[in-house]
PDB file of C-alpha atoms in Angstrom:
ATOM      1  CA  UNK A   1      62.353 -59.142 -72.273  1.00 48.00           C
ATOM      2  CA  UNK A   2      65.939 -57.599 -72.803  1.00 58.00           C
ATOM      3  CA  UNK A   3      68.831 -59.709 -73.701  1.00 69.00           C
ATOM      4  CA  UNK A   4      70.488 -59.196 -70.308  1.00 68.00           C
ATOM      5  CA  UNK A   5      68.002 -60.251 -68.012  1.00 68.00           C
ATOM      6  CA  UNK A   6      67.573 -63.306 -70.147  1.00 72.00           C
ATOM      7  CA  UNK A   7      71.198 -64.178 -69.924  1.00 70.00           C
ATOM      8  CA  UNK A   8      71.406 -63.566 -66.316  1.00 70.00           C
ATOM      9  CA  UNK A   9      68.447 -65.942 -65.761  1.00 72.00           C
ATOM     10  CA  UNK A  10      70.007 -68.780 -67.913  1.00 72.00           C
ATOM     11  CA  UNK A  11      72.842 -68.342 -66.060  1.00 74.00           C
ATOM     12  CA  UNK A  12      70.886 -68.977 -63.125  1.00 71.00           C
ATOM     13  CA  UNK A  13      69.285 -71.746 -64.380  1.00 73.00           C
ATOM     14  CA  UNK A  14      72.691 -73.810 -65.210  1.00 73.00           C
ATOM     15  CA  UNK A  15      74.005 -72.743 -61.852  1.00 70.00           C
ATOM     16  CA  UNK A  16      70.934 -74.303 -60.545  1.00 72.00           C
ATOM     17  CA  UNK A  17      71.155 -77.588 -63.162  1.00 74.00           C
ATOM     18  CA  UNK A  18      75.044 -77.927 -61.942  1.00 69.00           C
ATOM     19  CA  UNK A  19      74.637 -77.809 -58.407  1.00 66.00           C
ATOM     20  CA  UNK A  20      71.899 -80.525 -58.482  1.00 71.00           C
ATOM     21  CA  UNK A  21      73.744 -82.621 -60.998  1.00 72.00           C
ATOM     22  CA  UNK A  22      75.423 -85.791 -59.356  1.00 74.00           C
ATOM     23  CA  UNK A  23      78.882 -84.594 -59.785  1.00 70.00           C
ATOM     24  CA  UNK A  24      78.306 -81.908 -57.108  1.00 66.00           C
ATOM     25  CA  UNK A  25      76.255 -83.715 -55.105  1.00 67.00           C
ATOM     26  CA  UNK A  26      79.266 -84.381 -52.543  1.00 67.00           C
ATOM     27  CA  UNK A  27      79.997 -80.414 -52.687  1.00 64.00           C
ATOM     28  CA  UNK A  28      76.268 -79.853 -51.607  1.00 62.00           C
ATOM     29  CA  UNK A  29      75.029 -82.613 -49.698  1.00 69.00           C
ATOM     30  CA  UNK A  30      75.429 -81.743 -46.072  1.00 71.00           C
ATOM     31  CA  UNK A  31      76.173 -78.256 -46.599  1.00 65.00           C
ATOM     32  CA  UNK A  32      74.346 -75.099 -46.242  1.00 60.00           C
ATOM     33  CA  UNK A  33      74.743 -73.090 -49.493  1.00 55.00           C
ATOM     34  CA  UNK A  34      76.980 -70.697 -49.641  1.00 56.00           C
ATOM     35  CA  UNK A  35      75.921 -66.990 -49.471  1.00 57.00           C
ATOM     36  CA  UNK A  36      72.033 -68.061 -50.369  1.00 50.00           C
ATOM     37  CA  UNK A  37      70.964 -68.336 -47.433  1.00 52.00           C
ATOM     38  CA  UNK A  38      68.305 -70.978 -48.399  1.00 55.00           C
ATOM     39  CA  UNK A  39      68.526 -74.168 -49.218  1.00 61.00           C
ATOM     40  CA  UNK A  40      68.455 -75.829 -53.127  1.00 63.00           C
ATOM     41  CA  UNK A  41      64.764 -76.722 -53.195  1.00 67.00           C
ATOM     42  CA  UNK A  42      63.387 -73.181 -52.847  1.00 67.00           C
ATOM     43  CA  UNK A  43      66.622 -71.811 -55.063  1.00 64.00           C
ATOM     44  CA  UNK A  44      64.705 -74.612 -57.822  1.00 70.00           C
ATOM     45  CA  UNK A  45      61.302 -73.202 -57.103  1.00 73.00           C
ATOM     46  CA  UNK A  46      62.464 -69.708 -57.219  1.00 71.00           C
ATOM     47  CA  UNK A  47      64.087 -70.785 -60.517  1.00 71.00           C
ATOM     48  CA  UNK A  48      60.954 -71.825 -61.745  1.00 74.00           C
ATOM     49  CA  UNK A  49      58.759 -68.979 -61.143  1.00 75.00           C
ATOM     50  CA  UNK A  50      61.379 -66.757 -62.925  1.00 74.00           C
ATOM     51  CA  UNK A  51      61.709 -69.206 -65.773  1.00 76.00           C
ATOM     52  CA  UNK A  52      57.515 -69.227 -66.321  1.00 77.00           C
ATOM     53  CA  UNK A  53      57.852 -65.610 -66.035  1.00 74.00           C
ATOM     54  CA  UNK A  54      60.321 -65.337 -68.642  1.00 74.00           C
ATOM     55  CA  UNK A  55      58.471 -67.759 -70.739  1.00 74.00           C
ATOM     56  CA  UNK A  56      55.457 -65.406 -70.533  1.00 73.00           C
ATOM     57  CA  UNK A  57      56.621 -62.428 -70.740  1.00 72.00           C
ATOM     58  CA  UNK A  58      58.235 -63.608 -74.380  1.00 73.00           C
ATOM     59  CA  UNK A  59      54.634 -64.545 -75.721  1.00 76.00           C
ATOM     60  CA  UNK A  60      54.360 -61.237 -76.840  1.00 76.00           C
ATOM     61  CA  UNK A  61      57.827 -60.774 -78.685  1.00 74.00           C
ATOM     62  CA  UNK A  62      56.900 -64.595 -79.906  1.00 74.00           C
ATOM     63  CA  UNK A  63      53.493 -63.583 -81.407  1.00 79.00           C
ATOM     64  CA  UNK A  64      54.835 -60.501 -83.164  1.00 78.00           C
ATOM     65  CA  UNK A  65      57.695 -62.480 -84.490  1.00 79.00           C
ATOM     66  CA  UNK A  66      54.862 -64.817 -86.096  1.00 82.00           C
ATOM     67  CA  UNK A  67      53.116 -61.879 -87.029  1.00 83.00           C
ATOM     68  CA  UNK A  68      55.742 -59.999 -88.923  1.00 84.00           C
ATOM     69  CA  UNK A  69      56.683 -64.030 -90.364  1.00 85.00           C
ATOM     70  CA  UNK A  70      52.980 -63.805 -91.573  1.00 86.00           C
ATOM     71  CA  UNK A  71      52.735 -60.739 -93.095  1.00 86.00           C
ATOM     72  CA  UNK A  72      56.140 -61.171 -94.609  1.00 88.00           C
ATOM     73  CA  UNK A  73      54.806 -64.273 -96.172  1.00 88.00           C
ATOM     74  CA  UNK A  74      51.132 -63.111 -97.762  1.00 88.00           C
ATOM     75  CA  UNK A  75      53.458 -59.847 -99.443  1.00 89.00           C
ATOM     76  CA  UNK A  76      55.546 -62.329-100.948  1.00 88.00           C
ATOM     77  CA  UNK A  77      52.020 -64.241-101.719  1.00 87.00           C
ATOM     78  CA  UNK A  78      49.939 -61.168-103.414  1.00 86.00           C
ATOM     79  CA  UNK A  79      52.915 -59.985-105.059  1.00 86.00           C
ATOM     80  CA  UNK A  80      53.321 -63.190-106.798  1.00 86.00           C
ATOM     81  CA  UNK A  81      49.069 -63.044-107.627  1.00 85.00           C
ATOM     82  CA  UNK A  82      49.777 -59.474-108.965  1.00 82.00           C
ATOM     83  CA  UNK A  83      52.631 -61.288-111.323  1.00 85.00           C
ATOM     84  CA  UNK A  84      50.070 -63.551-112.372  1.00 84.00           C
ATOM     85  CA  UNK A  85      47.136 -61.294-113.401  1.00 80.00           C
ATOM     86  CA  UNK A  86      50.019 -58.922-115.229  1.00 81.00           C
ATOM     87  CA  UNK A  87      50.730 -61.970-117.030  1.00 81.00           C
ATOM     88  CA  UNK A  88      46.825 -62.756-118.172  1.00 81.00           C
ATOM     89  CA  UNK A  89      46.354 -58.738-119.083  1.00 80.00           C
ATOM     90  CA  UNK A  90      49.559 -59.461-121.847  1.00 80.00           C
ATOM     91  CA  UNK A  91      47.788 -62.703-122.745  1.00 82.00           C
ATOM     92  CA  UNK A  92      44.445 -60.950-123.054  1.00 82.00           C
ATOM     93  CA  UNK A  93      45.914 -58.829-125.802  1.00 82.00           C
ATOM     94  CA  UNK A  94      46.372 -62.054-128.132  1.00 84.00           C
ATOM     95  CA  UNK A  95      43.024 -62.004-128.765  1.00 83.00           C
ATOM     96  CA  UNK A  96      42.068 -58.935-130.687  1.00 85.00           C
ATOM     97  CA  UNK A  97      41.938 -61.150-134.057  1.00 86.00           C
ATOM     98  CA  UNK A  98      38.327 -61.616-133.782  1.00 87.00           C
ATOM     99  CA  UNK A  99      35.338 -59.388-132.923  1.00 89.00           C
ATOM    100  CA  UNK A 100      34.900 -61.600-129.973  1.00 87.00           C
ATOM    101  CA  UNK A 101      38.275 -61.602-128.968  1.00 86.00           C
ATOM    102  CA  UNK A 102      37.701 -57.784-128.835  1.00 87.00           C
ATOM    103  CA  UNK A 103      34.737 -57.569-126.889  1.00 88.00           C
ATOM    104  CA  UNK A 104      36.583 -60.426-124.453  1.00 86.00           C
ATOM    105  CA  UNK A 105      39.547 -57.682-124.218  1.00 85.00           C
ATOM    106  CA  UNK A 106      37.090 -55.249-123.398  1.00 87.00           C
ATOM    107  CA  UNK A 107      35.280 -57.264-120.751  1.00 86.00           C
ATOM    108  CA  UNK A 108      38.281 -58.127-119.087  1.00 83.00           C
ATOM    109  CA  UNK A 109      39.489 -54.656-118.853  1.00 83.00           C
ATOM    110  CA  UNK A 110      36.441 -53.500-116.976  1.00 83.00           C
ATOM    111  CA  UNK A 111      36.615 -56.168-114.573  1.00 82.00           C
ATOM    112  CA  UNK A 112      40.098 -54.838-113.886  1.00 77.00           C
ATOM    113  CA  UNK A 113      38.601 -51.596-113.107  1.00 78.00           C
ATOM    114  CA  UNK A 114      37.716 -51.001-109.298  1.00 74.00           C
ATOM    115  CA  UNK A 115      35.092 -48.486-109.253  1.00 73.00           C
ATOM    116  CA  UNK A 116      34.366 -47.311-105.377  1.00 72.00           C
ATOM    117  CA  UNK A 117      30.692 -46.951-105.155  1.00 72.00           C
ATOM    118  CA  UNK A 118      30.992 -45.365-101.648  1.00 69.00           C
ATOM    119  CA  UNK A 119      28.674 -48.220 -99.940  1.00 63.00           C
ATOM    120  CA  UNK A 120      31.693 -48.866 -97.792  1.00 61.00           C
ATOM    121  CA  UNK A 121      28.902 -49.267 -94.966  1.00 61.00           C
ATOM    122  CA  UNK A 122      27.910 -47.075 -92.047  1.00 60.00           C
ATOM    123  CA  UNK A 123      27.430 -43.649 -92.153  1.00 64.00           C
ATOM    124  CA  UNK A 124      27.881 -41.187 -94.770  1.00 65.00           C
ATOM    125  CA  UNK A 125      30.038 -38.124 -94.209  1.00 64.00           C
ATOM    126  CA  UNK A 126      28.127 -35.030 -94.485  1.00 71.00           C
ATOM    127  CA  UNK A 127      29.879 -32.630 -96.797  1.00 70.00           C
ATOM    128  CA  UNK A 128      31.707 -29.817 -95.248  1.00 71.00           C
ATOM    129  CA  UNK A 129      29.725 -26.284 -95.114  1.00 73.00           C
ATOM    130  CA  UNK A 130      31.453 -23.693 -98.000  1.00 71.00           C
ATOM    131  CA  UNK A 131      32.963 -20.992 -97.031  1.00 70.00           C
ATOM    132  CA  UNK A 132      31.222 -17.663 -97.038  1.00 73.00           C
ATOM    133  CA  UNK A 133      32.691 -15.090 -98.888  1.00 72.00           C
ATOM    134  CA  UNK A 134      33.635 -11.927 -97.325  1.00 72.00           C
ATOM    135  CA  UNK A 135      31.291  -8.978 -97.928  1.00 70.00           C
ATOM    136  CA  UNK A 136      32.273  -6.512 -99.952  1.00 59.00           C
TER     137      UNK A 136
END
C-alpha cells in the first residue's frame, strides 16, 4: 500500500479516536456530525473495515520484508561457513610432514571437488541435431 493512502487512513483513524474521546464528547453528543452525513458508529465501523483492509493488504509487503530479512541473514550465514572451510584448506596444508598427512591433504582436496554427475533427476536433454554441411 502507498505511503499516502496509509497516512490519509491514520489520519482518519485519530480523527475518529478524537471525536470519541471524552474531551469531545460535549462537541458530539447531541449533534449530527458535521458534513458526514452519518452518525459516529458507522464512521467507527467504516474505520474498521479500512483499517483490516490496510492491515491485509500489507501482509504481502510484511512477508517480503521477512523474506529479504531472511535471505539477508543465511548470505551473511554461508559466507561466514565459506570463511570457515577456507580456514581448514590452510590448516590442511600443515600436514604434509608425513606420508599420511599427504594422502589426508589429498583426500580432503577431492572432497572439495564437486563433480556434476548429471543425475540431477528427470529427463535427460537429447543432444541437439549437427548441422549439415552445405553441398558442395
Amino acid at each position: 500500500m502507498n505511503s499516502r493512502l496509509q497516512v490519509q487512513l491514520n489520519m482518519v483513524g485519530a480523527c475518529i479516536t478524537v471525536a470519541q474521546s471524552s474531551d469531545y464528547k460535549p462537541a458530539w453528543n447531541g449533534q449530527p456530525p458535521p458534513d458526514f452525513g452519518t452518525d459516529l458508529a458507522q464512521l467507527a465501523t467504516d474505520n474498521g473495515a479500512v483499517t483490516g483492509f490496510s492491515t491485509v493488504m500489507s501482509i504481502p509487503r510484511g512477508q517480503i520484508v521477512n523474506r529479504s530479512a531472511l535471505l539477508k541473514e543465511v548470505e551473511t550465514d554461508v559466507a561466514a561457513l565459506l570463511e570457515k572451510v577456507s580456514d581448514m584448506d590452510d590448516l590442511v596444508v600443515q600436514f604434509d610432514g608425513t606420508e599420511a598427512g599427504k594422502r589426508f591433504i589429498e583426500v580432503w582436496k577431492r572432497a572439495c571437488i564437486i563433480v556434476d554427475s548429471g543425475g540431477g533427476g528427470g529427463t535427460t536433454p537429447t543432444p541437439p541435431t549437427p548441422p549439415t554441411p552445405p553441398a558442395a
